[in-house]
Coordinates of C-alpha atoms in Angstrom, one line a residue:
M64 CA 28.0 103.2 46.6
N65 CA 26.8 106.8 46.3
S66 CA 23.2 107.9 46.1
I67 CA 23.1 107.9 42.3
E68 CA 24.4 104.4 42.2
Q69 CA 21.9 103.3 44.8
R70 CA 19.2 104.9 42.7
I71 CA 20.4 102.9 39.6
C72 CA 20.2 99.6 41.4
S73 CA 16.9 100.4 43.1
C74 CA 15.3 101.3 39.7
I75 CA 16.3 97.9 38.3
D76 CA 15.1 96.1 41.4
A77 CA 11.8 98.0 41.3
H78 CA 11.2 96.9 37.7
A79 CA 12.5 93.3 38.1
S80 CA 9.3 91.6 37.1
E81 CA 8.9 93.8 33.9
L82 CA 12.5 93.2 32.9
T83 CA 12.2 89.4 33.5
A84 CA 9.0 89.4 31.4
F85 CA 10.6 91.4 28.7
A86 CA 13.6 88.9 28.5
H87 CA 11.3 85.9 28.5
D88 CA 9.2 87.3 25.7
I89 CA 12.3 87.7 23.6
Y90 CA 13.5 84.3 24.7
I91 CA 10.5 82.5 23.2
H92 CA 10.4 84.5 20.0
A93 CA 13.9 84.1 18.6
E94 CA 14.5 85.4 15.0
T95 CA 17.2 85.0 12.4
G96 CA 19.8 87.6 11.6
Y97 CA 18.7 90.7 9.6
A98 CA 15.1 89.6 10.1
E99 CA 14.6 90.3 13.9
H100 CA 11.6 92.5 13.2
R101 CA 9.5 91.5 16.2
T102 CA 12.5 91.6 18.6
A103 CA 13.5 95.1 17.3
R104 CA 9.9 96.4 17.8
Q105 CA 10.0 95.1 21.4
V106 CA 13.3 96.9 22.1
A107 CA 12.1 100.1 20.4
D108 CA 8.9 100.1 22.3
W109 CA 10.8 99.7 25.6
L110 CA 13.2 102.5 24.9
K111 CA 10.4 104.8 23.8
N112 CA 7.6 104.0 26.2
R113 CA 9.5 102.9 29.3
C114 CA 12.6 105.1 29.0
G115 CA 11.2 108.2 27.3
L116 CA 13.9 108.0 24.5
A117 CA 13.5 108.5 20.8
P118 CA 14.9 105.4 19.1
E119 CA 16.1 105.2 15.6
T120 CA 15.0 102.0 13.9
G121 CA 15.8 100.1 10.7
L122 CA 19.6 100.4 11.1
A123 CA 21.1 97.6 8.9
Q124 CA 17.5 96.4 8.6
T125 CA 16.6 95.9 12.2
G126 CA 19.0 97.7 14.4
V127 CA 17.6 100.0 17.1
R128 CA 19.5 102.9 18.6
A129 CA 18.6 105.6 21.2
S130 CA 20.7 108.2 22.9
L131 CA 20.8 110.0 26.2
G132 CA 22.7 113.3 25.4
N133 CA 24.1 114.5 22.1
S134 CA 27.7 115.4 22.9
R135 CA 31.0 113.6 23.0
P136 CA 32.4 111.3 24.3
S137 CA 29.8 108.8 23.2
V138 CA 29.7 105.4 24.9
C139 CA 27.3 102.8 23.6
L140 CA 25.9 99.7 25.4
I141 CA 25.3 96.9 22.9
G142 CA 22.7 94.1 22.8
E143 CA 22.3 91.6 20.1
L144 CA 18.9 90.9 18.5
D145 CA 19.2 87.6 16.8
G146 CA 18.9 84.0 17.9
I147 CA 20.6 80.8 16.7
R148 CA 19.0 77.9 14.8
C149 CA 18.6 75.1 17.3
P150 CA 15.3 73.4 16.7
E151 CA 15.8 70.9 19.5
H152 CA 15.7 73.6 22.1
P153 CA 12.4 73.6 24.1
F154 CA 11.8 77.3 23.4
A155 CA 12.6 77.1 19.7
V156 CA 10.1 78.7 17.3
P157 CA 8.5 75.7 15.6
E158 CA 8.2 77.2 12.2
T159 CA 11.9 78.3 12.0
G160 CA 13.8 76.3 14.6
M161 CA 15.3 79.5 15.9
S162 CA 16.0 79.8 19.6
H163 CA 17.9 81.9 22.1
A164 CA 20.3 79.2 23.1
C165 CA 22.9 81.8 22.3
G166 CA 21.7 83.9 25.3
H167 CA 21.3 87.1 23.3
H168 CA 18.0 87.8 25.1
M169 CA 20.0 88.1 28.3
Q170 CA 22.0 91.0 26.7
L171 CA 18.8 92.7 25.7
A172 CA 17.5 92.5 29.3
A173 CA 20.8 94.1 30.4
L174 CA 20.3 96.9 27.8
A175 CA 16.7 97.4 28.7
G176 CA 17.5 97.6 32.5
A177 CA 20.4 99.9 32.0
A178 CA 18.5 102.2 29.7
L179 CA 15.6 102.4 32.2
A180 CA 18.0 103.3 35.1
L181 CA 20.2 105.7 33.3
S182 CA 17.2 107.6 31.7
D183 CA 15.9 108.4 35.2
P184 CA 16.1 112.2 35.3
L185 CA 18.2 112.4 38.4
V186 CA 20.6 109.9 37.0
A187 CA 20.7 111.3 33.5
E188 CA 21.6 114.8 34.7
Q189 CA 24.8 113.3 36.2
L190 CA 26.0 112.1 32.8
D191 CA 28.3 114.0 30.5
G192 CA 28.7 113.1 26.9
S193 CA 26.3 110.6 25.5
A194 CA 25.0 107.2 26.6
V195 CA 23.8 105.3 23.6
F196 CA 21.7 102.1 23.7
F197 CA 22.3 100.1 20.5
A198 CA 20.5 96.8 19.7
V199 CA 22.3 95.3 16.7
P200 CA 21.3 92.6 14.3
C201 CA 22.9 89.4 13.2
E202 CA 25.8 88.5 15.5
E203 CA 25.4 84.8 14.5
H204 CA 26.9 85.2 11.1
V205 CA 25.1 84.6 7.8
P206 CA 26.4 81.7 5.7
M207 CA 27.7 82.5 2.2
N208 CA 24.7 81.1 0.3
R209 CA 22.2 83.3 2.2
L210 CA 24.6 86.3 2.2
N211 CA 24.8 86.2 -1.6
Q212 CA 21.0 86.4 -1.7
L213 CA 21.0 89.3 0.8
R214 CA 23.5 91.1 -1.4
Q215 CA 21.4 90.6 -4.5
E216 CA 18.4 91.9 -2.7
G217 CA 20.3 94.9 -1.4
I218 CA 19.6 94.0 2.3
A219 CA 23.1 93.5 3.6
S220 CA 26.7 93.3 2.4
C221 CA 28.4 91.8 5.5
C222 CA 27.9 88.4 7.2
G223 CA 27.5 90.1 10.6
G224 CA 25.5 93.0 12.0
K225 CA 28.4 95.0 13.6
P226 CA 30.5 94.8 10.4
E227 CA 27.4 96.0 8.4
L228 CA 26.9 98.9 10.8
L229 CA 30.6 99.8 10.7
L230 CA 30.5 99.7 6.9
R231 CA 27.4 102.0 6.9
G232 CA 29.0 104.5 9.4
A233 CA 26.6 103.8 12.2
F234 CA 29.5 103.6 14.7
D235 CA 31.4 106.6 13.4
D236 CA 30.1 108.9 16.2
I237 CA 30.7 106.2 18.9
D238 CA 33.9 106.5 20.9
A239 CA 33.7 103.3 23.1
A240 CA 31.5 100.3 23.4
V241 CA 30.2 98.3 26.4
T242 CA 29.4 94.7 25.4
T243 CA 28.1 91.7 27.4
H244 CA 27.5 88.0 26.8
A245 CA 26.7 84.8 28.7
H246 CA 29.9 83.2 29.8
M247 CA 31.8 81.8 26.8
V248 CA 34.8 80.3 28.6
P249 CA 34.7 78.3 31.9
C250 CA 34.2 80.6 34.8
D251 CA 32.9 79.9 38.3
K252 CA 32.2 83.5 39.1
D253 CA 29.0 85.5 38.4
F254 CA 31.0 88.0 36.3
L255 CA 34.1 87.7 34.1
L256 CA 35.5 91.2 33.6
G257 CA 37.3 92.1 30.4
S258 CA 37.8 90.6 27.0
N259 CA 39.4 87.3 26.2
S260 CA 41.0 86.9 22.8
T261 CA 38.7 85.2 20.3
S262 CA 39.4 83.6 17.0
G263 CA 38.9 85.4 13.7
F264 CA 37.5 83.5 10.7
L265 CA 37.1 83.6 6.9
S266 CA 34.3 81.9 5.0
K267 CA 34.9 79.9 1.9
L268 CA 32.6 78.6 -0.8
I269 CA 34.3 75.8 -2.8
H270 CA 32.5 74.6 -6.0
I271 CA 33.8 71.4 -7.6
K272 CA 32.5 70.3 -11.0
G273 CA 33.4 66.9 -12.3
R274 CA 31.7 64.8 -15.0
A275 CA 28.7 62.5 -14.6
S276 CA 28.7 58.9 -15.8
H277 CA 27.0 55.6 -15.0
T278 CA 28.7 54.1 -12.0
A279 CA 28.5 50.5 -13.3
I280 CA 28.6 50.8 -17.1
A281 CA 31.3 53.5 -17.5
P282 CA 32.7 54.8 -14.2
E283 CA 36.0 55.5 -15.9
K284 CA 34.3 58.2 -18.0
G285 CA 33.2 60.1 -14.9
V286 CA 35.0 62.6 -12.7
N287 CA 33.9 62.1 -9.1
A288 CA 33.6 65.5 -7.4
L289 CA 33.0 63.9 -4.0
D290 CA 36.3 62.0 -4.3
V291 CA 38.0 65.4 -4.8
V292 CA 36.6 66.5 -1.5
T293 CA 37.7 63.3 0.2
L294 CA 41.2 63.7 -1.1
A295 CA 41.4 67.3 -0.1
R296 CA 40.1 66.6 3.4
S297 CA 42.8 63.9 3.7
A298 CA 45.5 66.3 2.7
I299 CA 44.2 68.9 5.2
G300 CA 44.2 66.3 7.9
M301 CA 47.9 65.7 7.2
L302 CA 48.6 69.4 7.0
R303 CA 47.3 69.8 10.6
S304 CA 50.8 69.0 11.8
T305 CA 52.0 72.2 10.2
L306 CA 49.6 74.3 12.2
R307 CA 50.8 75.6 15.5
D308 CA 48.6 74.6 18.5
A309 CA 49.0 78.1 19.9
H310 CA 47.2 79.5 16.8
C311 CA 44.0 77.5 17.6
V312 CA 43.2 76.8 14.0
R313 CA 39.8 75.2 13.5
I314 CA 38.2 74.1 10.2
G315 CA 34.5 73.5 9.9
E316 CA 32.8 72.5 6.7
V317 CA 29.5 71.3 5.2
V318 CA 29.4 69.3 2.0
R319 CA 26.4 69.9 -0.2
M320 CA 25.6 67.7 -3.2
G321 CA 23.1 68.4 -6.0
N322 CA 20.3 65.9 -6.7
S323 CA 22.0 62.8 -8.1
A324 CA 21.0 59.2 -8.5
I325 CA 22.9 56.5 -6.7
N326 CA 24.1 55.0 -10.0
V327 CA 25.5 58.3 -11.3
V328 CA 29.0 59.4 -10.5
P329 CA 28.7 62.5 -8.3
H330 CA 29.6 65.3 -10.6
E331 CA 28.9 68.5 -8.7
V332 CA 29.7 69.3 -5.0
T333 CA 29.7 72.6 -3.0
V334 CA 31.7 72.9 0.2
D335 CA 30.7 75.6 2.7
L336 CA 33.8 76.1 4.9
Q337 CA 35.0 78.2 7.7
V338 CA 38.6 78.5 8.8
R339 CA 39.3 80.1 12.2
A340 CA 42.5 81.1 14.0
K341 CA 43.7 83.2 16.9
T342 CA 45.6 85.8 14.7
W343 CA 45.0 87.2 11.2
E344 CA 48.4 86.0 10.0
A345 CA 47.7 82.4 11.2
L346 CA 44.3 82.6 9.6
L347 CA 45.7 83.5 6.2
D348 CA 48.4 80.8 6.5
A349 CA 45.7 78.1 7.1
D350 CA 43.6 79.6 4.4
K351 CA 46.4 79.2 1.8
K352 CA 46.9 75.6 2.8
I353 CA 43.3 74.7 2.4
D354 CA 43.3 76.3 -1.1
R355 CA 46.3 74.3 -2.1
A356 CA 44.8 71.1 -0.8
Y357 CA 41.5 71.5 -2.7
R358 CA 43.2 72.8 -5.9
A359 CA 45.7 69.9 -5.9
A360 CA 42.9 67.4 -5.3
A361 CA 40.9 68.8 -8.2
Y362 CA 44.0 68.7 -10.5
A363 CA 44.5 65.1 -9.5
F364 CA 41.1 64.1 -10.7
G365 CA 40.8 66.5 -13.6
A366 CA 37.9 68.4 -12.0
E367 CA 37.1 72.1 -12.3
I368 CA 37.2 74.1 -9.1
T369 CA 36.2 77.6 -8.0
I370 CA 37.2 78.9 -4.5
T371 CA 35.6 82.1 -3.3
D372 CA 36.7 83.7 0.0
D373 CA 34.3 85.9 1.9
M374 CA 34.2 88.0 5.0
G375 CA 34.2 86.5 8.5
Y376 CA 35.0 88.2 11.7
L377 CA 38.3 89.7 12.9
P378 CA 40.0 88.3 16.0
T379 CA 39.0 90.1 19.2
I380 CA 41.7 92.3 20.7
P381 CA 42.0 91.1 24.4
A382 CA 41.5 93.8 27.1
H383 CA 41.8 93.9 30.8
P384 CA 38.8 95.3 32.6
C385 CA 38.9 99.1 32.7
Q386 CA 38.7 101.1 35.9
A387 CA 35.0 101.8 35.6
L388 CA 34.0 98.2 35.1
S389 CA 36.2 97.0 38.0
E390 CA 34.8 99.6 40.3
A391 CA 31.2 98.9 39.2
A392 CA 31.6 95.1 39.9
A393 CA 33.1 95.9 43.3
L394 CA 29.9 97.8 44.2
L395 CA 28.0 94.6 43.7
F396 CA 30.2 92.5 45.8
D397 CA 27.4 91.5 48.2
Q398 CA 25.3 90.3 45.2
A399 CA 27.7 88.8 42.7
T400 CA 31.2 87.4 42.5
S401 CA 33.6 88.5 39.8
E402 CA 37.1 88.0 38.5
P403 CA 39.2 89.6 35.7
V404 CA 40.0 87.7 32.4
S405 CA 43.3 85.9 32.1
F406 CA 45.1 86.5 28.8
A407 CA 46.3 82.9 29.0
V408 CA 42.7 81.8 28.2
H409 CA 41.7 82.0 24.5
N410 CA 38.1 81.7 23.3
A411 CA 38.2 79.7 20.1
A412 CA 34.8 80.9 19.0
S413 CA 34.3 84.0 17.0
T414 CA 32.3 87.2 17.4
D415 CA 31.8 90.4 15.5
V416 CA 32.8 92.2 18.6
G417 CA 36.2 91.5 17.2
D418 CA 35.6 93.9 14.3
L419 CA 34.4 96.5 16.8
S420 CA 37.5 96.1 18.9
H421 CA 39.6 97.1 15.8
R422 CA 37.8 100.4 15.7
M423 CA 37.3 101.5 19.4
P424 CA 37.9 100.4 23.0
V425 CA 35.5 97.7 24.1
V426 CA 34.5 97.3 27.7
N427 CA 33.3 93.7 28.0
F428 CA 31.9 91.4 30.7
T429 CA 30.3 88.0 30.6
F430 CA 27.9 86.6 33.2
S431 CA 26.3 83.5 34.6
G432 CA 22.6 82.5 35.3
F433 CA 22.3 79.6 32.9
S434 CA 23.3 76.0 32.6
G435 CA 24.0 73.8 29.6
T436 CA 25.9 74.5 26.4
L437 CA 25.7 77.7 24.4
H438 CA 24.0 77.0 21.1
G439 CA 22.9 73.6 22.5
A440 CA 19.5 72.2 23.2
D441 CA 20.3 71.9 26.9
F442 CA 20.8 75.7 27.4
R443 CA 18.6 76.8 30.2
I444 CA 18.1 79.9 32.3
T445 CA 18.6 78.8 36.0
N446 CA 18.8 82.1 37.8
E447 CA 16.9 85.1 36.5
E448 CA 18.5 87.6 38.8
K449 CA 22.0 86.6 37.6
A450 CA 20.9 86.3 34.0
Y451 CA 18.9 89.5 33.7
L452 CA 19.1 91.9 36.6
L453 CA 22.7 91.8 37.8
P454 CA 24.0 92.3 34.2
A455 CA 21.7 95.3 33.9
K456 CA 23.1 96.7 37.1
L457 CA 26.7 96.2 36.1
A458 CA 26.2 97.6 32.6
A459 CA 24.4 100.7 34.0
L460 CA 26.9 101.3 36.8
T461 CA 29.8 101.0 34.3
M462 CA 28.2 103.5 31.9
Y463 CA 27.5 105.9 34.8
R464 CA 31.1 105.7 36.0
L465 CA 32.5 106.2 32.5
L466 CA 30.3 109.3 31.9
R467 CA 30.2 111.0 35.3
D468 CA 32.5 113.9 36.3
N469 CA 32.9 115.3 32.8
A470 CA 33.2 111.7 31.5
A471 CA 36.7 111.6 32.9
Q472 CA 37.1 107.8 32.8
A473 CA 35.6 107.6 29.3
Q474 CA 38.1 110.2 28.1
Q475 CA 41.0 108.3 29.7
L476 CA 39.9 105.0 28.1
I477 CA 39.6 106.5 24.7
A478 CA 42.9 108.4 24.9
A479 CA 44.7 105.3 25.8
Y480 CA 43.4 103.2 22.9
Q481 CA 45.1 103.0 19.6
P482 CA 42.6 101.5 17.1
P483 CA 44.3 99.2 14.5
M484 CA 41.9 100.5 11.8
S485 CA 40.4 103.9 10.9
A486 CA 36.7 104.0 9.9
E487 CA 37.7 104.4 6.3
A488 CA 40.3 101.6 6.4
Y489 CA 37.6 99.3 7.8
R490 CA 35.2 100.2 5.1
E491 CA 37.8 99.5 2.4
Y492 CA 38.4 96.1 4.0
A493 CA 34.7 95.2 4.2
K494 CA 34.0 96.4 0.6
K495 CA 36.6 93.9 -0.8
F496 CA 34.2 91.1 0.0
E497 CA 30.9 92.5 -1.4
S498 CA 31.1 90.4 -4.6
G499 CA 33.3 87.7 -3.2
F500 CA 37.1 87.9 -2.9
V501 CA 39.7 85.5 -4.3
G502 CA 43.1 86.1 -2.9
E503 CA 44.7 87.1 0.4
P504 CA 42.6 89.9 1.9
S505 CA 44.2 91.8 4.8
P506 CA 42.4 94.4 6.9
F507 CA 45.7 96.2 7.5
T508 CA 46.7 97.2 3.9
S509 CA 45.0 100.6 4.0
R510 CA 46.3 101.8 7.4

């Protein structure tokens, strides 16, 4: 570890109590996506008053971005602002049920610590290119009913913050991204280096309209919309044998009924549905089968049906740890254990980092310091050093190694990456969904 790297770590250690307090404050004040106003203010105040930077605010409503340097290559460190609805969590906000059982406050601690260390004048003068600190809104996607309202109000077009920022061009001057998260797959080490594959998903809103009638006097005159759902779900259950296990297809749905008396045939039902898969091709295949099952069930009962597809997240492109990340983790060997990702392990969850990985190289690591289940009421911080301080050190050391020596490692990383989508191709893909899309959307048609 050279003198600059020692200075980075010493800076974070010297401000450990402030960083822990910053993280805890965000932990107990979780907010929903695109409405993280308090959290965004806390981040902006830290970047301005503690780091001496000039943050931009209000990006995709609540995003906060500050830069060290103004030249290329530009490498950004990302933190996510929003929480997750989990009212059973002990630190959930009583009025909203929002909590940070997602661990996003841990990312913001890493961003805050790394920004503090890298903005030290002696460290900053060693960096070439730009180090960007970007707190982004809404990683926990917005369901279709709320997204439609946000679109009508002109607040957002996309169900996730990174897609929204990509659509708006906020990443057009970024060449590579460093992302972090609490461990999402089983890992006994303090750090898991690199990106596992994650599933992509599409959202669907299925509206079924039958016909009301008295359930005792004239049930034969009714068309039961709930029975349509039951038949479709049975068909989908049988279709599961046509889905390859390797594609990790998952289907989640919530059935919503309008106000209806018990003695009236249920005549109107809405199904909010997500379909996930490891690859885009498998996702579209499963999506077609779901459509056929619901349309056939509606036909069988003589019900009307409308199916609207909407944007989800793209599958994450897996990546081994880059040289800078591996070297930075090795510098912390006496404080933290680490191992690289295995491409044999797939994360069946989804993240909008997947969309980012289609535009630029992503340097990712996950970390420990907690117990319980992500998004669960039992999620707890168990080790503040591992949850807040060590991720800040690893993020800062990785950014430093990418950008030192004429940003040689960043240049190498960027040159070796072939993004599947251009900025314009991604915008064309995202815009297809702005008013709902019925059909077979593909992000690769405009390449």
